[in-house]
Amino acid sequence: MLNFSFQNSTQIHFGEGQIATIANEIPADAKVLVTYGGGSIKSNGVYDQVAKALENHQWSEFSGIEPNPSYHTLMRAVEQIKAEGLDYILAVGGGSVIDGSKFIAAAACYQGDDPWDIIAKQHPVDTALPLGAVLTLPATGSETNPAAVVTRDGTKLPFYALAVRPKFAVLDPSVTLSLSPRQVSNGVVDAFVHVMEQYLTYPVNAKIQDRFAEGILLTLIEEGPKALAEESSKDLEVRANIMWAATMALNGLIGAGVPQDWASHMLGHELTAAYGVDHARSLSITLPAVMKIRREAKADKLLQYAERIWGISEGDKHQRIEQAIAATEAFFRSMQVPVRLSDIELGASDVEVLLTKLEQHQMVALGEDKKITLDVSRDILNAAL
């Protein structure tokens, strides 16, 4: 096991009715900006619950944070914070709203010329406005981690800062019952690939991390299709297990002391930025292709994954790996997401577009061993055709 330091200070309030707890989590004298997306929280009752919890607080709101949050949108929120003297952010939504709010929290305190430098130049974030989250779409784990992804003019990049980790997060699975099937499938697949980025590398004898990761994968495989099936789509226990799995997938626990990949994400970000592909659907395309091209470097963990997740123990090494990759693709298809670029009507010419973007963004040494060069990325993208 690799050396590591681990801390997760986010206070979690899990369960039905827990939105009311934000009344005591946010200081009484705080001036709060409630951030959210397209307004679905006003039709599913979440907005009313938040407003009730904040009835003794001074607060304003900022709506319109889009999927893959735009820098330009987020900077309007920063302007509102400065104009109104606000000093606390409550993000109400899924990963995009929470990611965007993390950037708002950092940018509101930034002393440089262009807050984009926080991301593009990885300028350190020493201070940020305090942030709380009410999660409405389990997927990214952003509600308990210090990472975020923001898009500016076709460039989608991540940043990481301990100062923007949410102080608290409310996870009420009942609010997910109003999600569309597409949102549900995206959330399950996103969480699944988050686990795989931390699990499917090479062995370091990290038994606890491996078995935690495997438990999350098995839970998503078991519960994900139930959330899409008509007879169980409104089962609150199914939604609760998915919600907790997605949080545990990227709260730092299973990634402590193990090598991590994230190549599928970097490739997927370019798909999203260039073609508007849903984040999770970019991952369901890139992960199987990464597994295929990197099968030798990942062979030990692929064989472990094959046996422990899919029960594949017969056949030679190559056959078992092939079956594990096929089982992964079959699961993604059962979650109604694409597994090929051709599934989203992209072809060989688009591979070159994506490679140009990877080079522009200096994504030229990806993976747990930094051996995914542009040439290897080309092989991966071609394998995804």
Short mmCIF file of C-alpha atoms in Angstrom, two decimals:
data_model
loop_
_atom_site.label_atom_id
_atom_site.label_comp_id
_atom_site.label_asym_id
_atom_site.label_seq_id
_atom_site.Cartn_x
_atom_site.Cartn_y
_atom_site.Cartn_z
CA MET A 1 0.00 0.00 0.00
CA LEU A 2 1.24 3.48 -0.87
CA ASN A 3 1.75 6.16 1.78
CA PHE A 4 -1.23 8.47 2.14
CA SER A 5 -2.86 11.20 4.19
CA PHE A 6 -6.63 11.03 4.46
CA GLN A 7 -9.17 13.42 5.88
CA ASN A 8 -12.78 14.05 4.99
CA SER A 9 -14.30 16.76 7.13
CA THR A 10 -17.70 17.09 5.40
CA GLN A 11 -20.58 16.58 7.81
CA ILE A 12 -23.15 14.32 6.13
CA HIS A 13 -26.88 14.33 6.90
CA PHE A 14 -28.36 11.27 5.18
CA GLY A 15 -32.01 10.34 4.90
CA GLU A 16 -35.49 11.55 4.18
CA GLY A 17 -36.33 14.97 5.63
CA GLN A 18 -32.72 15.92 6.33
CA ILE A 19 -32.86 19.15 4.31
CA ALA A 20 -34.21 20.76 7.48
CA THR A 21 -30.78 20.32 9.12
CA ILE A 22 -29.27 23.12 7.07
CA ALA A 23 -31.00 25.59 9.39
CA ASN A 24 -28.47 24.69 12.09
CA GLU A 25 -25.51 24.00 9.82
CA ILE A 26 -25.28 27.51 8.39
CA PRO A 27 -24.36 30.25 10.88
CA ALA A 28 -27.31 32.45 11.79
CA ASP A 29 -25.51 35.63 10.71
CA ALA A 30 -24.38 34.24 7.34
CA LYS A 31 -25.52 35.94 4.15
CA VAL A 32 -26.26 32.99 1.90
CA LEU A 33 -26.29 32.55 -1.86
CA VAL A 34 -28.37 29.53 -2.86
CA THR A 35 -27.13 28.22 -6.19
CA TYR A 36 -29.00 25.78 -8.42
CA GLY A 37 -29.51 24.73 -12.02
CA GLY A 38 -32.46 24.83 -14.35
CA GLY A 39 -35.20 25.08 -11.78
CA SER A 40 -36.31 21.48 -11.28
CA ILE A 41 -35.90 22.02 -7.54
CA LYS A 42 -38.95 24.29 -7.71
CA SER A 43 -41.16 21.54 -9.12
CA ASN A 44 -40.00 18.65 -6.92
CA GLY A 45 -40.35 20.37 -3.55
CA VAL A 46 -36.66 20.77 -2.78
CA TYR A 47 -36.68 24.55 -3.18
CA ASP A 48 -39.56 24.89 -0.72
CA GLN A 49 -37.74 22.73 1.83
CA VAL A 50 -34.58 24.82 1.46
CA ALA A 51 -36.54 28.06 1.78
CA LYS A 52 -38.21 26.76 4.93
CA ALA A 53 -34.86 25.79 6.44
CA LEU A 54 -33.45 29.24 5.64
CA GLU A 55 -36.44 31.25 6.87
CA ASN A 56 -34.37 32.81 9.65
CA HIS A 57 -31.37 33.50 7.42
CA GLN A 58 -30.63 36.30 4.99
CA TRP A 59 -30.32 34.74 1.55
CA SER A 60 -30.37 35.33 -2.19
CA GLU A 61 -30.43 32.91 -5.07
CA PHE A 62 -28.59 32.30 -8.33
CA SER A 63 -30.03 29.92 -10.90
CA GLY A 64 -28.93 28.65 -14.29
CA ILE A 65 -25.77 26.68 -13.51
CA GLU A 66 -25.72 24.31 -16.45
CA PRO A 67 -24.39 20.75 -16.85
CA ASN A 68 -20.62 21.10 -17.29
CA PRO A 69 -20.79 24.51 -15.61
CA SER A 70 -19.61 27.44 -17.67
CA TYR A 71 -17.00 29.84 -16.35
CA HIS A 72 -18.99 32.77 -17.71
CA THR A 73 -22.14 31.71 -15.86
CA LEU A 74 -20.22 31.18 -12.64
CA MET A 75 -18.58 34.58 -12.82
CA ARG A 76 -22.02 36.20 -12.84
CA ALA A 77 -22.61 34.55 -9.50
CA VAL A 78 -19.30 35.93 -8.24
CA GLU A 79 -20.44 39.40 -9.28
CA GLN A 80 -23.69 38.92 -7.35
CA ILE A 81 -21.79 37.82 -4.24
CA LYS A 82 -19.64 40.93 -4.33
CA ALA A 83 -22.54 43.26 -5.08
CA GLU A 84 -24.69 41.91 -2.24
CA GLY A 85 -21.96 41.20 0.30
CA LEU A 86 -22.77 37.50 0.52
CA ASP A 87 -20.46 35.23 2.47
CA TYR A 88 -21.82 31.65 2.36
CA ILE A 89 -22.88 29.39 -0.53
CA LEU A 90 -25.48 26.65 -0.45
CA ALA A 91 -25.34 24.53 -3.61
CA VAL A 92 -28.60 22.72 -4.33
CA GLY A 93 -28.30 20.24 -7.17
CA GLY A 94 -26.10 17.59 -8.70
CA GLY A 95 -22.40 17.48 -9.41
CA SER A 96 -22.40 20.33 -11.90
CA VAL A 97 -24.09 22.75 -9.49
CA ILE A 98 -21.77 21.73 -6.67
CA ASP A 99 -18.67 21.86 -8.90
CA GLY A 100 -19.67 25.27 -10.17
CA SER A 101 -20.33 26.49 -6.65
CA LYS A 102 -16.87 25.37 -5.58
CA PHE A 103 -15.40 27.56 -8.29
CA ILE A 104 -17.65 30.45 -7.25
CA ALA A 105 -16.46 30.02 -3.65
CA ALA A 106 -12.83 30.17 -4.73
CA ALA A 107 -13.22 32.92 -7.35
CA ALA A 108 -15.07 35.20 -4.92
CA CYS A 109 -11.92 35.33 -2.77
CA TYR A 110 -9.35 35.30 -5.57
CA GLN A 111 -6.91 38.21 -5.58
CA GLY A 112 -5.39 37.75 -9.05
CA ASP A 113 -6.41 39.19 -12.40
CA ASP A 114 -8.31 36.23 -13.88
CA PRO A 115 -9.96 33.59 -11.68
CA TRP A 116 -9.65 31.12 -14.57
CA ASP A 117 -6.00 30.87 -13.53
CA ILE A 118 -7.21 28.84 -10.54
CA ILE A 119 -7.89 26.12 -13.09
CA ALA A 120 -5.76 26.81 -16.15
CA LYS A 121 -2.60 27.64 -14.19
CA GLN A 122 -3.47 25.71 -11.02
CA HIS A 123 -3.07 28.78 -8.84
CA PRO A 124 -3.41 27.76 -5.19
CA VAL A 125 -6.71 28.42 -3.42
CA ASP A 126 -5.81 29.50 0.09
CA THR A 127 -9.21 30.91 1.00
CA ALA A 128 -12.75 30.38 -0.26
CA LEU A 129 -16.25 31.14 0.89
CA PRO A 130 -17.74 28.36 3.04
CA LEU A 131 -19.93 25.99 1.08
CA GLY A 132 -22.73 23.57 1.92
CA ALA A 133 -24.52 21.20 -0.44
CA VAL A 134 -27.96 19.66 -0.85
CA LEU A 135 -27.47 16.78 -3.27
CA THR A 136 -30.28 16.10 -5.74
CA LEU A 137 -28.50 13.87 -8.29
CA PRO A 138 -26.07 11.25 -6.95
CA ALA A 139 -23.20 10.76 -9.38
CA THR A 140 -20.01 12.71 -8.92
CA GLY A 141 -19.26 12.59 -5.20
CA SER A 142 -18.61 16.33 -5.39
CA GLU A 143 -20.67 16.86 -2.23
CA THR A 144 -17.86 15.50 -0.03
CA ASN A 145 -14.66 16.08 -1.98
CA PRO A 146 -12.42 19.05 -2.86
CA ALA A 147 -12.44 18.57 -6.65
CA ALA A 148 -14.42 20.26 -9.41
CA VAL A 149 -14.54 20.56 -13.20
CA VAL A 150 -15.40 23.78 -15.05
CA THR A 151 -15.75 24.56 -18.77
CA ARG A 152 -14.68 27.72 -20.54
CA ASP A 153 -15.09 28.21 -24.29
CA GLY A 154 -14.84 24.53 -25.15
CA THR A 155 -12.11 23.73 -22.62
CA LYS A 156 -13.14 21.47 -19.74
CA LEU A 157 -10.59 21.26 -16.94
CA PRO A 158 -10.48 20.09 -13.32
CA PHE A 159 -9.18 21.78 -10.21
CA TYR A 160 -8.58 20.60 -6.66
CA ALA A 161 -8.53 22.69 -3.50
CA LEU A 162 -9.11 21.65 0.08
CA ALA A 163 -10.64 25.06 0.81
CA VAL A 164 -13.70 24.28 -1.35
CA ARG A 165 -14.64 20.95 0.22
CA PRO A 166 -18.27 21.37 1.39
CA LYS A 167 -18.65 21.95 5.12
CA PHE A 168 -21.74 19.76 5.11
CA ALA A 169 -23.85 17.79 2.66
CA VAL A 170 -27.49 16.74 2.83
CA LEU A 171 -28.25 13.44 1.10
CA ASP A 172 -31.98 12.78 0.98
CA PRO A 173 -32.66 9.86 -1.39
CA SER A 174 -36.34 10.79 -1.66
CA VAL A 175 -35.47 13.84 -3.76
CA THR A 176 -33.99 11.54 -6.43
CA LEU A 177 -37.36 9.93 -7.15
CA SER A 178 -38.16 12.77 -9.56
CA LEU A 179 -35.05 12.22 -11.68
CA SER A 180 -35.45 11.14 -15.29
CA PRO A 181 -34.23 7.67 -16.36
CA ARG A 182 -31.38 9.36 -18.23
CA GLN A 183 -30.25 11.19 -15.10
CA VAL A 184 -30.45 7.98 -13.07
CA SER A 185 -28.43 5.98 -15.59
CA ASN A 186 -25.85 8.75 -15.90
CA GLY A 187 -25.42 8.90 -12.14
CA VAL A 188 -24.92 5.17 -11.71
CA VAL A 189 -22.42 4.96 -14.57
CA ASP A 190 -20.52 8.03 -13.41
CA ALA A 191 -20.11 6.55 -9.94
CA PHE A 192 -19.09 3.18 -11.40
CA VAL A 193 -16.32 4.73 -13.47
CA HIS A 194 -15.12 6.80 -10.52
CA VAL A 195 -14.51 3.56 -8.66
CA MET A 196 -12.78 1.98 -11.64
CA GLU A 197 -10.39 4.91 -12.02
CA GLN A 198 -9.11 4.20 -8.51
CA TYR A 199 -9.39 0.41 -8.57
CA LEU A 200 -8.34 -0.79 -12.02
CA THR A 201 -4.64 0.06 -11.98
CA TYR A 202 -2.04 -2.31 -10.48
CA PRO A 203 -1.94 -4.16 -7.15
CA VAL A 204 -0.32 -2.56 -4.09
CA ASN A 205 -1.79 -4.99 -1.54
CA ALA A 206 -4.40 -2.45 -0.43
CA LYS A 207 -6.97 -5.02 0.62
CA ILE A 208 -9.38 -2.68 2.41
CA GLN A 209 -9.49 -0.21 -0.48
CA ASP A 210 -9.96 -3.01 -3.01
CA ARG A 211 -12.80 -4.63 -1.11
CA PHE A 212 -14.52 -1.33 -0.40
CA ALA A 213 -14.26 -0.53 -4.11
CA GLU A 214 -15.61 -3.93 -5.07
CA GLY A 215 -18.52 -3.50 -2.68
CA ILE A 216 -19.45 -0.22 -4.33
CA LEU A 217 -19.21 -1.74 -7.81
CA LEU A 218 -21.37 -4.71 -6.83
CA THR A 219 -23.95 -2.39 -5.27
CA LEU A 220 -24.18 -0.25 -8.41
CA ILE A 221 -24.47 -3.35 -10.62
CA GLU A 222 -27.25 -4.71 -8.39
CA GLU A 223 -29.20 -1.53 -7.73
CA GLY A 224 -28.63 0.48 -10.92
CA PRO A 225 -30.95 -1.53 -13.18
CA LYS A 226 -33.58 -1.62 -10.43
CA ALA A 227 -33.73 2.19 -10.48
CA LEU A 228 -34.63 2.01 -14.19
CA ALA A 229 -37.10 -0.88 -13.95
CA GLU A 230 -40.72 0.27 -13.74
CA GLU A 231 -41.60 -1.98 -10.82
CA SER A 232 -38.72 -0.75 -8.62
CA SER A 233 -37.94 2.73 -9.93
CA LYS A 234 -39.68 4.36 -6.95
CA ASP A 235 -38.09 2.10 -4.33
CA LEU A 236 -36.53 4.44 -1.77
CA GLU A 237 -34.11 1.77 -0.52
CA VAL A 238 -32.76 1.31 -4.05
CA ARG A 239 -32.25 5.06 -4.35
CA ALA A 240 -30.62 5.26 -0.93
CA ASN A 241 -28.07 2.59 -1.80
CA ILE A 242 -27.24 4.28 -5.09
CA MET A 243 -26.89 7.67 -3.43
CA TRP A 244 -24.53 6.38 -0.74
CA ALA A 245 -22.53 4.37 -3.29
CA ALA A 246 -21.98 7.44 -5.44
CA THR A 247 -20.76 9.46 -2.45
CA MET A 248 -18.44 6.69 -1.26
CA ALA A 249 -17.08 6.29 -4.79
CA LEU A 250 -15.27 9.62 -4.68
CA ASN A 251 -14.92 10.86 -1.12
CA GLY A 252 -11.24 9.92 -0.99
CA LEU A 253 -11.57 6.69 0.98
CA ILE A 254 -11.07 4.07 -1.73
CA GLY A 255 -8.40 6.20 -3.41
CA ALA A 256 -6.21 6.50 -0.33
CA GLY A 257 -2.95 4.59 -0.67
CA VAL A 258 -3.56 3.27 -4.17
CA PRO A 259 -2.45 4.36 -7.66
CA GLN A 260 -5.14 6.11 -9.70
CA ASP A 261 -5.76 6.28 -13.44
CA TRP A 262 -8.27 8.97 -14.59
CA ALA A 263 -7.41 8.58 -18.29
CA SER A 264 -11.03 7.69 -19.09
CA HIS A 265 -12.06 10.99 -17.53
CA MET A 266 -9.51 13.10 -19.37
CA LEU A 267 -10.55 11.53 -22.68
CA GLY A 268 -14.19 11.89 -21.73
CA HIS A 269 -13.80 15.56 -20.87
CA GLU A 270 -12.70 16.22 -24.44
CA LEU A 271 -15.75 14.37 -25.77
CA THR A 272 -18.02 16.48 -23.61
CA ALA A 273 -16.32 19.78 -24.41
CA ALA A 274 -16.16 19.17 -28.17
CA TYR A 275 -19.48 17.43 -28.77
CA GLY A 276 -21.69 18.06 -25.74
CA VAL A 277 -21.79 14.39 -24.75
CA ASP A 278 -23.18 13.78 -21.25
CA HIS A 279 -20.25 13.28 -18.87
CA ALA A 280 -21.26 9.77 -17.84
CA ARG A 281 -21.90 8.75 -21.43
CA SER A 282 -18.44 9.90 -22.41
CA LEU A 283 -17.08 7.61 -19.68
CA SER A 284 -19.14 4.59 -20.75
CA ILE A 285 -17.45 4.95 -24.14
CA THR A 286 -13.89 5.61 -22.99
CA LEU A 287 -13.52 3.18 -20.07
CA PRO A 288 -14.02 -0.07 -22.04
CA ALA A 289 -11.59 1.20 -24.68
CA VAL A 290 -9.00 2.01 -22.00
CA MET A 291 -9.49 -1.49 -20.58
CA LYS A 292 -8.87 -3.01 -24.03
CA ILE A 293 -5.74 -1.06 -24.92
CA ARG A 294 -4.23 -1.12 -21.43
CA ARG A 295 -5.07 -4.76 -20.68
CA GLU A 296 -1.44 -5.82 -20.24
CA ALA A 297 -0.53 -3.03 -17.81
CA LYS A 298 -3.78 -3.65 -15.91
CA ALA A 299 -3.82 -7.45 -16.24
CA ASP A 300 -3.52 -8.32 -12.55
CA LYS A 301 -6.35 -6.04 -11.50
CA LEU A 302 -8.45 -6.97 -14.54
CA LEU A 303 -8.27 -10.61 -13.51
CA GLN A 304 -9.18 -9.73 -9.93
CA TYR A 305 -12.06 -7.60 -11.22
CA ALA A 306 -13.22 -10.43 -13.49
CA GLU A 307 -13.37 -12.93 -10.64
CA ARG A 308 -14.63 -10.78 -7.76
CA ILE A 309 -17.14 -8.64 -9.66
CA TRP A 310 -18.33 -10.89 -12.49
CA GLY A 311 -17.53 -14.36 -11.13
CA ILE A 312 -15.30 -15.14 -14.11
CA SER A 313 -12.71 -17.76 -13.19
CA GLU A 314 -12.72 -20.18 -16.14
CA GLY A 315 -10.50 -19.87 -19.21
CA ASP A 316 -7.04 -18.52 -19.74
CA LYS A 317 -5.89 -15.05 -18.74
CA HIS A 318 -6.83 -13.42 -22.05
CA GLN A 319 -10.25 -15.04 -22.17
CA ARG A 320 -11.11 -13.91 -18.65
CA ILE A 321 -10.07 -10.34 -19.39
CA GLU A 322 -12.13 -10.32 -22.60
CA GLN A 323 -15.15 -11.60 -20.70
CA ALA A 324 -14.71 -8.95 -17.98
CA ILE A 325 -14.60 -6.16 -20.54
CA ALA A 326 -17.65 -7.60 -22.31
CA ALA A 327 -19.51 -7.83 -18.99
CA THR A 328 -18.69 -4.18 -18.26
CA GLU A 329 -20.05 -3.11 -21.63
CA ALA A 330 -23.16 -5.24 -21.11
CA PHE A 331 -23.77 -3.54 -17.76
CA PHE A 332 -23.42 -0.12 -19.36
CA ARG A 333 -25.88 -1.12 -22.07
CA SER A 334 -28.30 -2.33 -19.39
CA MET A 335 -28.04 1.19 -17.95
CA GLN A 336 -29.01 2.55 -21.38
CA VAL A 337 -25.74 4.36 -22.14
CA PRO A 338 -23.52 4.12 -25.25
CA VAL A 339 -20.29 2.13 -25.34
CA ARG A 340 -19.00 3.16 -28.78
CA LEU A 341 -18.33 6.46 -30.50
CA SER A 342 -20.50 5.15 -33.32
CA ASP A 343 -23.38 4.91 -30.83
CA ILE A 344 -23.32 8.70 -30.68
CA GLU A 345 -22.66 9.11 -34.41
CA LEU A 346 -18.98 9.99 -34.15
CA GLY A 347 -16.30 8.48 -36.37
CA ALA A 348 -12.62 8.37 -37.29
CA SER A 349 -12.42 12.05 -38.22
CA ASP A 350 -13.62 12.96 -34.76
CA VAL A 351 -10.76 11.01 -33.22
CA GLU A 352 -8.32 13.49 -34.72
CA VAL A 353 -10.33 16.40 -33.33
CA LEU A 354 -10.14 14.88 -29.86
CA LEU A 355 -6.41 14.23 -30.15
CA THR A 356 -5.83 17.86 -31.11
CA LYS A 357 -7.73 18.94 -28.02
CA LEU A 358 -5.76 16.56 -25.78
CA GLU A 359 -2.52 18.02 -27.10
CA GLN A 360 -3.74 21.59 -26.62
CA HIS A 361 -4.60 20.80 -23.01
CA GLN A 362 -1.28 19.01 -22.42
CA MET A 363 -3.00 15.69 -21.76
CA VAL A 364 -0.06 13.79 -23.24
CA ALA A 365 1.00 11.53 -20.36
CA LEU A 366 -2.12 10.01 -18.82
CA GLY A 367 -2.85 7.00 -16.67
CA GLU A 368 -1.51 5.59 -13.42
CA ASP A 369 1.95 5.21 -14.95
CA LYS A 370 1.81 8.27 -17.25
CA LYS A 371 2.37 6.04 -20.27
CA ILE A 372 -0.75 7.00 -22.19
CA THR A 373 0.84 9.23 -24.80
CA LEU A 374 -1.06 10.83 -27.66
CA ASP A 375 -0.34 7.74 -29.75
CA VAL A 376 -1.82 5.50 -27.07
CA SER A 377 -4.80 7.84 -26.75
CA ARG A 378 -5.29 7.44 -30.50
CA ASP A 379 -5.34 3.67 -30.05
CA ILE A 380 -7.88 4.00 -27.24
CA LEU A 381 -10.16 6.27 -29.23
CA ASN A 382 -9.90 4.02 -32.27
CA ALA A 383 -10.81 1.05 -30.06
CA ALA A 384 -13.90 3.02 -29.03
CA LEU A 385 -15.12 3.43 -32.61
#
